[in-house]
Coordinates of C-alpha atoms and ligand atoms in Angstrom, one line a residue:
Chain A
M48 CA 157.3 57.0 11.4
E49 CA 155.2 55.1 14.3
N50 CA 154.8 57.1 16.8
S51 CA 156.9 59.8 16.8
V52 CA 154.8 63.0 17.2
L53 CA 155.8 64.9 13.8
T54 CA 156.2 63.4 10.3
V55 CA 157.4 65.7 7.5
D56 CA 156.6 63.8 4.0
T57 CA 158.7 64.9 0.3
F58 CA 157.7 68.5 1.7
S59 CA 158.7 71.6 0.0
A60 CA 158.0 74.9 0.4
F61 CA 157.8 78.3 -1.4
F62 CA 157.8 81.8 -1.2
G63 CA 156.8 83.1 -4.2
D64 CA 158.1 81.5 -6.6
H65 CA 161.5 80.6 -4.9
Q66 CA 161.4 77.0 -3.6
V67 CA 163.3 77.1 0.0
L68 CA 162.1 73.6 1.5
K69 CA 162.6 70.8 -1.3
D70 CA 161.2 67.1 -0.3
V71 CA 162.3 67.9 2.7
N72 CA 161.3 64.0 5.3
L73 CA 161.8 64.0 9.3
S74 CA 160.3 62.0 11.5
V75 CA 161.0 63.6 15.7
P76 CA 159.9 60.1 18.2
K77 CA 157.8 61.1 21.3
N78 CA 159.6 63.2 24.0
V79 CA 163.0 63.7 22.1
V80 CA 165.0 67.0 21.8
A81 CA 165.8 67.2 18.1
A82 CA 167.6 70.3 16.6
L83 CA 167.5 71.7 13.4
M84 CA 171.4 73.3 12.5
G85 CA 172.1 74.9 9.3
P86 CA 173.9 77.9 8.0
S87 CA 171.4 81.3 8.5
G88 CA 169.0 81.1 5.5
C89 CA 169.3 77.9 4.4
G90 CA 164.8 77.2 5.5
K91 CA 165.0 76.7 9.3
T92 CA 162.9 78.9 10.6
T93 CA 160.2 78.3 8.0
L94 CA 160.3 74.9 8.0
I95 CA 159.3 75.0 11.7
R96 CA 157.5 78.4 10.9
C97 CA 155.1 75.2 8.0
V98 CA 154.7 73.0 11.0
N99 CA 152.2 75.4 12.9
R100 CA 151.2 76.9 9.5
M101 CA 152.5 80.9 10.9
H102 CA 153.9 80.9 6.8
E103 CA 150.8 81.3 5.7
L104 CA 150.6 85.1 7.2
L105 CA 153.1 85.9 5.0
P106 CA 152.1 86.6 1.5
D107 CA 153.1 85.0 -1.6
T108 CA 153.3 81.1 0.1
K109 CA 153.4 78.1 -0.8
V110 CA 153.9 74.1 0.3
A111 CA 153.3 70.6 -1.3
G112 CA 153.8 67.7 0.6
K113 CA 152.6 66.2 4.3
M114 CA 153.1 67.0 7.9
F115 CA 151.1 65.1 10.3
L116 CA 151.3 65.9 13.5
N117 CA 150.3 62.8 15.8
E118 CA 149.9 61.1 12.6
K119 CA 147.1 63.6 12.0
D120 CA 147.5 65.3 8.6
I121 CA 148.2 69.4 9.5
Y122 CA 147.3 70.8 6.3
T123 CA 143.5 69.2 6.8
M124 CA 142.9 70.7 10.3
E125 CA 142.3 74.0 11.9
P126 CA 145.2 76.8 11.8
I127 CA 143.8 77.6 15.2
V128 CA 143.2 74.9 15.9
L129 CA 146.5 73.1 14.7
R130 CA 148.7 76.3 16.4
R131 CA 146.7 75.3 20.5
K132 CA 148.7 72.2 19.9
V133 CA 151.4 72.9 18.4
G134 CA 153.5 75.5 21.2
M135 CA 156.1 78.0 20.2
V136 CA 158.6 80.0 21.4
F137 CA 160.1 82.9 19.2
Q138 CA 163.5 84.1 18.6
K139 CA 163.3 87.2 21.0
P140 CA 161.5 87.1 23.9
N141 CA 157.8 88.0 23.5
P142 CA 155.7 88.3 26.6
F143 CA 152.4 90.8 26.5
P144 CA 153.3 94.1 27.5
T145 CA 149.7 94.4 28.6
M146 CA 149.7 91.4 30.9
S147 CA 151.0 90.4 34.1
I148 CA 152.8 87.1 34.9
Y149 CA 150.1 84.9 35.8
D150 CA 148.1 86.2 32.6
N151 CA 151.1 85.5 30.4
V152 CA 151.4 82.1 31.9
I153 CA 147.3 81.5 31.3
A154 CA 147.5 84.0 28.1
G155 CA 146.6 81.0 25.0
Y156 CA 143.7 80.3 27.4
K157 CA 142.4 84.6 28.0
L158 CA 143.0 85.3 24.5
N159 CA 140.7 82.4 23.4
G160 CA 138.7 82.7 25.8
I161 CA 139.0 78.9 27.7
R162 CA 137.2 78.9 30.7
H163 CA 138.5 78.0 34.0
S164 CA 138.1 78.1 37.7
R165 CA 140.6 79.9 39.7
E166 CA 142.2 77.2 41.0
D167 CA 142.9 75.4 38.3
F168 CA 144.4 79.0 36.5
N169 CA 146.5 78.9 39.9
N170 CA 147.6 75.0 39.3
I171 CA 147.9 76.0 35.7
V172 CA 150.7 78.7 36.3
E173 CA 152.2 77.1 38.6
Q174 CA 153.3 74.5 37.2
S175 CA 154.0 75.6 33.7
L176 CA 156.7 78.2 35.5
R177 CA 157.7 75.5 37.5
S178 CA 157.7 73.9 34.3
A179 CA 159.6 76.4 32.8
A180 CA 162.4 76.4 35.5
L181 CA 160.8 80.5 36.8
W182 CA 158.3 79.8 39.6
D183 CA 160.8 80.0 42.5
E184 CA 162.2 83.6 40.1
V185 CA 159.1 85.0 40.4
K186 CA 156.5 83.0 42.2
D187 CA 156.4 86.7 44.9
F188 CA 154.9 89.2 42.0
L189 CA 153.5 87.1 39.4
H190 CA 150.9 90.4 39.2
R191 CA 154.1 92.3 38.0
K192 CA 154.6 93.3 34.1
G193 CA 156.6 90.0 32.6
T194 CA 158.7 92.4 30.6
F195 CA 160.1 93.7 33.5
L196 CA 162.5 90.5 33.6
S197 CA 165.2 90.2 32.5
G198 CA 165.2 88.3 28.5
G199 CA 165.6 85.2 29.8
Q200 CA 162.9 85.0 32.3
Q201 CA 161.5 86.7 29.4
Q202 CA 162.3 84.0 27.4
R203 CA 161.4 80.8 30.1
L204 CA 157.9 82.9 30.5
C205 CA 157.5 82.6 27.3
I206 CA 157.9 79.2 27.5
A207 CA 155.5 78.9 30.6
R208 CA 153.1 80.5 28.6
A209 CA 153.2 78.1 25.6
L210 CA 153.4 74.4 28.2
A211 CA 150.5 76.1 29.7
M212 CA 148.3 75.2 26.9
N213 CA 149.8 71.2 26.7
P214 CA 151.5 71.3 23.5
E215 CA 151.8 68.4 21.8
I216 CA 155.3 69.5 20.3
L217 CA 157.3 73.0 20.7
L218 CA 158.6 74.4 18.3
L219 CA 162.0 76.4 19.6
D220 CA 163.2 79.3 16.7
E221 CA 166.5 79.9 17.8
P222 CA 165.1 80.4 21.7
T223 CA 168.7 81.8 22.8
S224 CA 170.6 83.4 20.7
A225 CA 168.8 86.7 21.4
L226 CA 170.0 86.0 25.0
D227 CA 173.3 86.2 27.4
P228 CA 175.3 82.7 28.1
K229 CA 174.6 82.6 31.5
S230 CA 170.7 82.4 30.8
T231 CA 172.2 80.5 27.4
S232 CA 172.8 77.7 29.8
Q233 CA 170.3 77.7 31.8
I234 CA 167.7 77.0 29.0
E235 CA 169.4 74.7 27.4
E236 CA 169.5 72.4 31.1
L237 CA 166.1 73.6 31.3
F238 CA 165.2 72.1 27.6
V239 CA 166.8 68.4 29.0
E240 CA 164.7 68.7 32.1
L241 CA 161.4 69.1 29.7
K242 CA 162.3 66.0 27.5
K243 CA 160.7 64.0 29.8
N244 CA 157.6 65.2 29.1
V245 CA 157.7 67.2 25.4
T246 CA 158.4 66.7 22.3
M247 CA 160.8 69.5 21.1
L248 CA 161.8 70.2 18.0
L249 CA 164.8 73.1 18.4
V250 CA 166.7 75.5 15.4
T251 CA 170.1 76.0 16.3
H252 CA 172.8 77.8 14.4
N253 CA 175.3 77.1 17.1
I254 CA 176.5 73.3 17.3
G255 CA 177.6 73.3 20.5
Q256 CA 173.3 73.5 21.4
A257 CA 172.9 70.7 18.6
A258 CA 175.5 68.8 20.5
R259 CA 174.7 69.7 24.0
V260 CA 170.5 69.4 24.1
S261 CA 169.2 67.7 20.8
D262 CA 169.0 63.4 20.9
F263 CA 168.7 64.3 17.4
T264 CA 169.8 66.3 14.2
A265 CA 168.4 67.7 11.0
F266 CA 171.3 69.0 9.0
I267 CA 169.6 71.3 6.1
Y268 CA 171.5 73.2 3.9
I269 CA 170.5 75.6 1.1
G270 CA 167.0 74.1 1.9
E271 CA 167.5 70.5 1.5
L272 CA 167.3 67.7 4.1
I273 CA 171.1 66.6 4.0
E274 CA 171.5 64.7 6.6
Y275 CA 169.1 63.3 9.7
G276 CA 169.9 61.4 13.5
P277 CA 171.5 60.4 16.3
T278 CA 173.1 63.3 17.7
E279 CA 176.0 61.7 18.8
K280 CA 175.9 59.8 15.6
M281 CA 175.9 62.7 13.5
F282 CA 178.7 64.3 15.3
T283 CA 180.9 61.6 15.6
V284 CA 180.3 60.2 11.8
P285 CA 178.3 61.8 9.8
K286 CA 177.3 60.6 6.5
D287 CA 177.5 63.7 4.2
K288 CA 180.6 65.7 3.1
R289 CA 178.4 68.7 3.5
T290 CA 177.9 67.9 7.1
E291 CA 180.8 67.1 7.7
E292 CA 182.2 69.9 6.4
Y293 CA 179.1 72.1 8.2
L294 CA 180.7 70.5 11.8
T295 CA 184.0 71.3 11.4
G296 CA 183.2 75.2 10.6
K297 CA 184.6 74.7 6.7
F298 CA 180.6 77.1 6.4
G299 CA 177.7 78.7 8.2
Chain B
M52 CA 194.0 134.2 16.4
K53 CA 192.3 133.9 19.9
D54 CA 190.6 137.5 19.0
H55 CA 188.9 135.2 16.0
V56 CA 187.7 133.2 18.6
R57 CA 186.2 135.2 20.6
A58 CA 184.3 137.3 17.5
R59 CA 182.6 133.3 17.2
L60 CA 181.3 133.0 20.5
I61 CA 180.1 136.1 20.7
K62 CA 177.9 135.5 17.9
N63 CA 177.0 132.7 19.1
Y64 CA 175.9 134.6 22.4
I65 CA 173.6 136.4 19.6
F66 CA 172.4 133.7 17.5
K67 CA 171.4 132.4 21.1
G68 CA 169.3 135.5 22.2
L69 CA 168.0 136.1 19.5
V70 CA 166.4 133.3 18.8
M71 CA 165.1 132.9 22.4
L72 CA 163.9 136.3 21.9
F73 CA 162.3 134.9 18.8
A74 CA 160.9 132.0 20.8
F75 CA 158.8 134.6 23.6
I76 CA 157.7 136.9 21.4
S77 CA 155.4 133.4 19.4
L78 CA 154.3 133.2 22.8
L79 CA 153.2 136.3 23.5
P80 CA 149.6 135.9 22.3
L81 CA 149.5 133.0 23.7
L82 CA 149.9 134.2 27.1
L83 CA 148.2 137.6 26.2
I84 CA 145.0 136.1 25.8
L85 CA 145.1 133.3 28.8
Y86 CA 146.0 137.0 30.6
Y87 CA 142.9 139.5 28.7
I88 CA 140.1 135.9 29.4
T89 CA 141.4 135.2 33.0
K90 CA 140.9 139.0 33.7
N91 CA 137.4 139.5 32.0
G92 CA 136.5 136.2 32.5
I93 CA 137.4 134.6 36.1
S94 CA 135.0 137.3 38.0
V95 CA 132.0 136.4 36.1
I96 CA 132.8 132.4 37.7
N97 CA 130.4 131.7 40.6
W98 CA 128.3 128.8 41.4
D99 CA 124.7 131.1 39.8
F100 CA 126.8 131.8 36.6
L101 CA 127.6 128.4 37.0
T102 CA 124.6 126.7 37.2
Q103 CA 121.5 128.7 35.6
L104 CA 120.1 128.6 33.0
P105 CA 120.9 132.3 31.0
R106 CA 118.1 135.3 31.5
P107 CA 116.4 136.9 28.9
I108 CA 116.5 140.0 27.9
G109 CA 116.5 142.4 30.7
E110 CA 116.8 140.6 32.7
A111 CA 120.2 141.1 34.7
G112 CA 122.5 137.7 36.2
G113 CA 121.8 134.1 34.7
G114 CA 124.7 131.8 33.4
V115 CA 125.5 128.7 30.8
F116 CA 124.4 125.8 32.7
N117 CA 123.1 125.0 29.9
A118 CA 125.5 125.8 27.5
I119 CA 128.2 123.5 29.8
M120 CA 125.7 120.5 29.3
G121 CA 125.3 121.1 25.3
T122 CA 129.2 121.0 25.2
I123 CA 129.1 118.1 27.4
M124 CA 126.8 116.6 25.8
L125 CA 127.9 117.1 21.8
I126 CA 131.4 116.1 22.5
V127 CA 129.8 112.6 24.2
L128 CA 127.7 112.5 20.9
S129 CA 131.0 113.2 18.9
C130 CA 133.0 110.8 20.3
V131 CA 130.5 107.9 20.0
F132 CA 129.7 108.4 16.1
S133 CA 133.9 108.9 15.2
I134 CA 135.3 106.3 17.7
P135 CA 134.6 103.6 16.2
F136 CA 134.8 104.8 12.8
G137 CA 138.3 106.3 13.6
I138 CA 139.1 103.8 15.2
A139 CA 138.1 100.7 12.7
A140 CA 139.8 103.3 9.7
G141 CA 143.0 103.7 11.7
I142 CA 143.0 99.9 12.3
Y143 CA 142.8 99.5 8.5
L144 CA 145.5 101.0 7.4
A145 CA 147.9 100.0 10.4
E146 CA 147.1 96.3 8.9
N147 CA 146.8 97.5 5.7
R148 CA 150.1 99.7 4.9
E149 CA 150.1 99.4 1.3
G150 CA 146.9 98.2 -1.0
K151 CA 145.1 100.7 -3.6
L152 CA 142.4 101.2 -0.8
S153 CA 144.9 102.2 2.3
N154 CA 145.9 104.5 0.2
I155 CA 142.8 106.2 -0.7
V156 CA 142.0 106.2 2.5
R157 CA 144.5 107.8 3.3
L158 CA 144.3 110.6 0.9
C159 CA 140.8 111.1 3.1
V160 CA 142.1 111.7 5.4
V161 CA 144.1 114.4 4.4
V162 CA 141.2 116.2 2.4
L163 CA 138.8 115.6 5.3
Q164 CA 142.2 118.0 7.8
G165 CA 141.7 120.4 5.8
T166 CA 138.2 121.4 5.5
P167 CA 137.2 123.7 6.8
S168 CA 134.9 123.8 9.0
I169 CA 132.2 125.3 8.1
V170 CA 132.1 123.7 5.0
I171 CA 131.7 120.4 7.7
G172 CA 128.7 122.1 9.0
I173 CA 127.4 122.6 5.5
I174 CA 126.9 119.0 4.3
A175 CA 126.3 118.2 8.5
Y176 CA 122.9 120.7 7.8
A177 CA 122.5 119.0 4.6
W178 CA 122.8 116.1 5.5
I179 CA 121.1 115.7 9.1
V180 CA 119.0 119.0 10.0
A181 CA 117.2 119.1 6.2
P182 CA 115.9 116.2 6.5
L183 CA 114.6 116.9 10.2
R184 CA 113.3 119.3 9.0
T185 CA 114.9 120.9 13.1
F186 CA 118.4 121.5 14.1
S187 CA 119.7 118.5 16.8
A188 CA 122.6 118.1 19.0
L189 CA 122.9 115.2 16.5
S190 CA 123.7 117.0 13.3
G191 CA 126.0 119.0 15.3
G192 CA 127.2 115.6 17.1
I193 CA 128.3 114.7 14.0
A194 CA 129.4 117.6 12.5
L195 CA 132.6 117.3 14.6
S196 CA 132.8 113.5 14.5
I197 CA 133.8 114.7 10.7
M198 CA 136.4 116.7 12.5
M199 CA 137.9 114.4 14.7
L200 CA 137.9 111.1 12.2
P201 CA 140.5 112.2 10.4
V202 CA 143.2 113.4 14.2
I203 CA 141.8 109.2 15.2
I204 CA 143.0 107.2 12.2
K205 CA 145.8 109.2 12.0
T206 CA 147.6 108.3 15.8
T207 CA 144.9 105.3 15.2
E208 CA 147.2 104.1 12.4
E209 CA 150.9 105.4 14.3
T210 CA 150.5 103.7 17.2
L211 CA 149.7 100.5 15.6
K212 CA 152.4 100.4 13.5
L213 CA 154.7 101.1 16.3
I214 CA 153.4 97.9 18.4
P215 CA 156.4 95.2 17.8
Y216 CA 155.4 92.2 15.2
H217 CA 156.7 89.4 17.3
L218 CA 153.3 90.5 20.0
K219 CA 151.3 89.7 17.3
E220 CA 152.3 86.5 16.0
A221 CA 152.9 85.3 19.5
S222 CA 149.4 85.3 20.1
L223 CA 148.6 83.8 16.2
A224 CA 150.8 81.2 17.6
L225 CA 148.6 80.4 20.6
G226 CA 146.0 80.1 18.3
V227 CA 144.1 83.2 19.1
P228 CA 142.6 84.0 15.4
Y229 CA 142.9 87.2 13.5
Y230 CA 140.0 89.7 15.4
K231 CA 140.6 89.2 19.0
T232 CA 144.9 88.9 18.0
I233 CA 143.7 92.9 17.4
L234 CA 140.9 93.4 19.8
K235 CA 143.2 91.5 22.8
V236 CA 146.7 92.1 22.7
V237 CA 146.8 94.9 19.8
L238 CA 144.7 97.6 20.8
P239 CA 145.4 97.5 24.4
S240 CA 148.9 97.6 23.6
G241 CA 148.6 100.7 22.1
L242 CA 145.8 102.3 24.1
N243 CA 147.6 104.8 25.5
G244 CA 148.3 105.9 22.1
I245 CA 145.4 105.7 21.0
L246 CA 143.8 107.5 24.0
T247 CA 145.8 110.3 23.7
G248 CA 144.3 110.6 20.0
I249 CA 140.8 111.0 21.0
L250 CA 141.7 113.4 23.9
L251 CA 143.6 115.7 21.3
S252 CA 140.6 116.0 18.8
V253 CA 138.3 116.5 21.7
A254 CA 140.2 119.6 22.7
R255 CA 140.4 120.4 19.4
I256 CA 135.9 120.2 18.7
T257 CA 135.7 122.1 22.3
G258 CA 135.4 124.7 20.9
E259 CA 134.1 124.9 17.0
T260 CA 131.7 127.2 16.3
A261 CA 131.0 127.5 12.5
P262 CA 130.3 124.1 11.5
L263 CA 127.3 124.4 15.1
L264 CA 126.1 126.9 13.8
F265 CA 123.1 125.4 10.8
T266 CA 123.6 122.7 13.6
A267 CA 123.5 122.5 17.1
F268 CA 122.2 125.9 16.3
G269 CA 121.5 127.1 20.1
N270 CA 119.4 126.6 23.0
Q271 CA 118.5 128.9 26.1
F272 CA 117.0 126.5 27.6
M273 CA 117.8 123.7 28.8
N274 CA 117.8 120.0 26.3
W275 CA 118.7 117.0 27.0
N276 CA 117.0 115.6 23.6
I277 CA 119.4 115.1 20.4
F278 CA 116.9 115.6 18.3
K279 CA 116.2 119.2 19.1
P280 CA 118.7 122.0 19.0
I281 CA 120.8 122.7 22.0
D282 CA 123.0 125.1 23.3
S283 CA 126.7 125.0 23.6
L284 CA 129.7 127.5 25.0
P285 CA 131.3 128.4 21.4
Y286 CA 127.5 128.6 20.9
R287 CA 126.5 131.2 24.0
I288 CA 129.9 133.4 23.6
F289 CA 129.2 134.3 20.0
Y290 CA 125.9 135.1 21.2
Y291 CA 126.4 137.6 24.1
A292 CA 129.3 138.4 22.6
M293 CA 127.3 140.0 19.9
S294 CA 124.6 141.5 22.1
P295 CA 125.1 145.2 22.2
Y296 CA 124.9 144.5 26.7
P297 CA 128.1 145.4 28.4
E298 CA 126.5 142.3 31.1
W299 CA 126.1 139.7 28.4
H300 CA 129.7 140.8 27.1
T301 CA 131.5 139.6 30.0
F302 CA 129.5 136.8 30.3
A303 CA 131.3 136.0 26.9
W304 CA 134.2 136.7 28.7
G305 CA 133.7 134.1 32.5
A306 CA 132.1 131.2 29.0
S307 CA 135.8 132.1 27.3
F308 CA 137.2 131.5 29.9
I309 CA 135.8 128.8 30.6
L310 CA 135.8 126.4 27.3
V311 CA 139.8 127.9 27.5
V312 CA 139.7 125.8 31.0
L313 CA 138.0 122.7 29.4
T314 CA 140.3 122.9 25.9
L315 CA 143.5 123.3 28.1
A316 CA 142.1 120.0 30.2
F317 CA 141.6 118.0 27.1
N318 CA 144.9 118.9 26.0
L319 CA 146.9 118.1 29.9
I320 CA 145.3 115.0 30.6
A321 CA 146.4 113.7 26.7
R322 CA 149.5 114.6 27.8
G323 CA 149.8 113.1 31.4
V324 CA 147.6 110.3 29.7
S325 CA 150.1 109.4 26.7
I326 CA 153.9 109.6 29.4
K327 CA 152.0 107.3 32.4
W328 CA 150.3 104.7 30.2
K329 CA 153.3 104.3 28.1
I330 CA 153.6 100.8 27.4
Q331 CA 156.9 99.1 27.9
F332 CA 157.6 96.1 25.1
Ligands
ADP214 N1 159.0 86.6 3.9 C1 160.1 85.9 3.0 N2 160.3 86.4 1.8 C2 160.6 85.7 1.2 N3 161.9 85.0 1.3 C3 161.7 85.1 2.7 C4 160.7 85.1 3.9 N4 162.0 84.7 4.4 C5 162.0 83.8 4.2 N5 163.2 83.9 2.8 C6 164.3 82.5 2.5 O1 163.6 81.7 2.5 C7 164.9 81.3 3.3 C8 164.9 80.7 4.4 O2 165.0 81.9 5.2 P1 165.0 80.9 6.4 O3 163.8 79.9 6.7 O4 164.3 82.2 7.3 O5 165.9 80.4 7.2 P2 166.9 79.9 8.8 O6 165.5 80.8 9.6 O7 167.3 79.2 8.2 O8 167.6 81.4 8.5 C9 165.8 83.3 2.8 O9 166.0 83.0 0.9 C10 164.7 83.0 3.2 O10 165.2 84.5 1.5
MG215 MG1 165.7 81.7 11.0

């Protein structure tokens, strides 16, 4: 538990009476990629949305148990403060259509009214775009709309937007599921590069992706965390029979 | 067999021809109106007509400057009242799609849209003219703003409903408070639709006469005070057309021409805004 960026402690989540997560325990160390995998509908999205409390936007949700971000209790923080420390990238690329590429990257500052000098913003934009491996492709038209980019570029722009806030953890909900294979492998390479500085929690229902990019993998099945550990270990000697069945493609 | 096919082709042609004919006939009144107004009105339009005030009975010449300015003032006033309320109500309806209050508001919007303008005029009279004991630009602006409300509310609601939810999520996930998300992300993304709605509602009220008869009333002098009666193009047309003087009749045509051009312009700008400023998601 020590030195872990995110700690999930006997955590449960409910939609109305429907229990979606059952006593999940998980801890993500600094500067790794932790993958959440499992068949669709098992609660992966719910789990990562509980990390930045986005589930609270839906009616009729409740949670039990605790979560800590760098040892601070997530559920006693102000959601707004929490969300500024937690980056999120969605399934579908969602750059702001009214904003330029430049403004999209610093949207977290602009929309929150956080002021910086022009120069600082220039630096933040360049660094974030470089980290998202997008700088070279867009540096000549930073002031064009972000929506003119290709799907893969848009998704990297969204990653840059999240990185610009210096998040303590980056949540990624099937970030490549809407992209073509080439963009997908670009983004997978990006994750490997990014984890030198950023901790990532990556939802994927692509077993290969979990194997390629993650250091730790959690297997979730109908709301239960069946198994969690180093990716290599889990993929070679899964402890649970259900994990093995999932990895060998028996279901999912 | 061949005859059969030919008969069907002929029927198709006849049908197409009839549809075109009826479409043309239904356009005819509009074209005739435009033609007639232009023919009678354009000869009166000159610099003096646009910039001078009406002259007293018996004196030749004069213009409708006060009516043009009055109409512009009424438009500005009614925008000032209707836009904030209309957009706010539209946001509320788009954000709360179900729920008792939303349904009540939606019903009110429909009823308001169907309320005859003369009735809205009487209400503005009772609420503002009677207590203040004077006809005024203010009361006219309020009457017209009530007529604008349903259009603005409806178009704002429909526009905002089409904005993808994932944009709102993107903003909220950055820690942007809900109200800022609405004001800085959702509203700007729907700006073209909302502006179109406002322009269409302005076009709708520019020619309204009935509610002005006992609110803004009319004024043959130029007046900039919103607590005093004010002239307007529709009122001026009514006044001149009802007079027994042939020169004033031609003035009524001239004023009609200006009014039609204004209304047309608002409609065209609305179209332009809705096409040119379209946001691609
Ligand atoms: N808004 C919602 N209201 C009610 N139930 C929901 C809602 N979203 C998800 N669920 C339920 O929660 C469970 C887990 O969903 P989710 O976390 O989206 O799964 P995953 O991301 O693993 O596919 C599913 O059974 C789903 O039906
Ligand atoms: Mg999901």
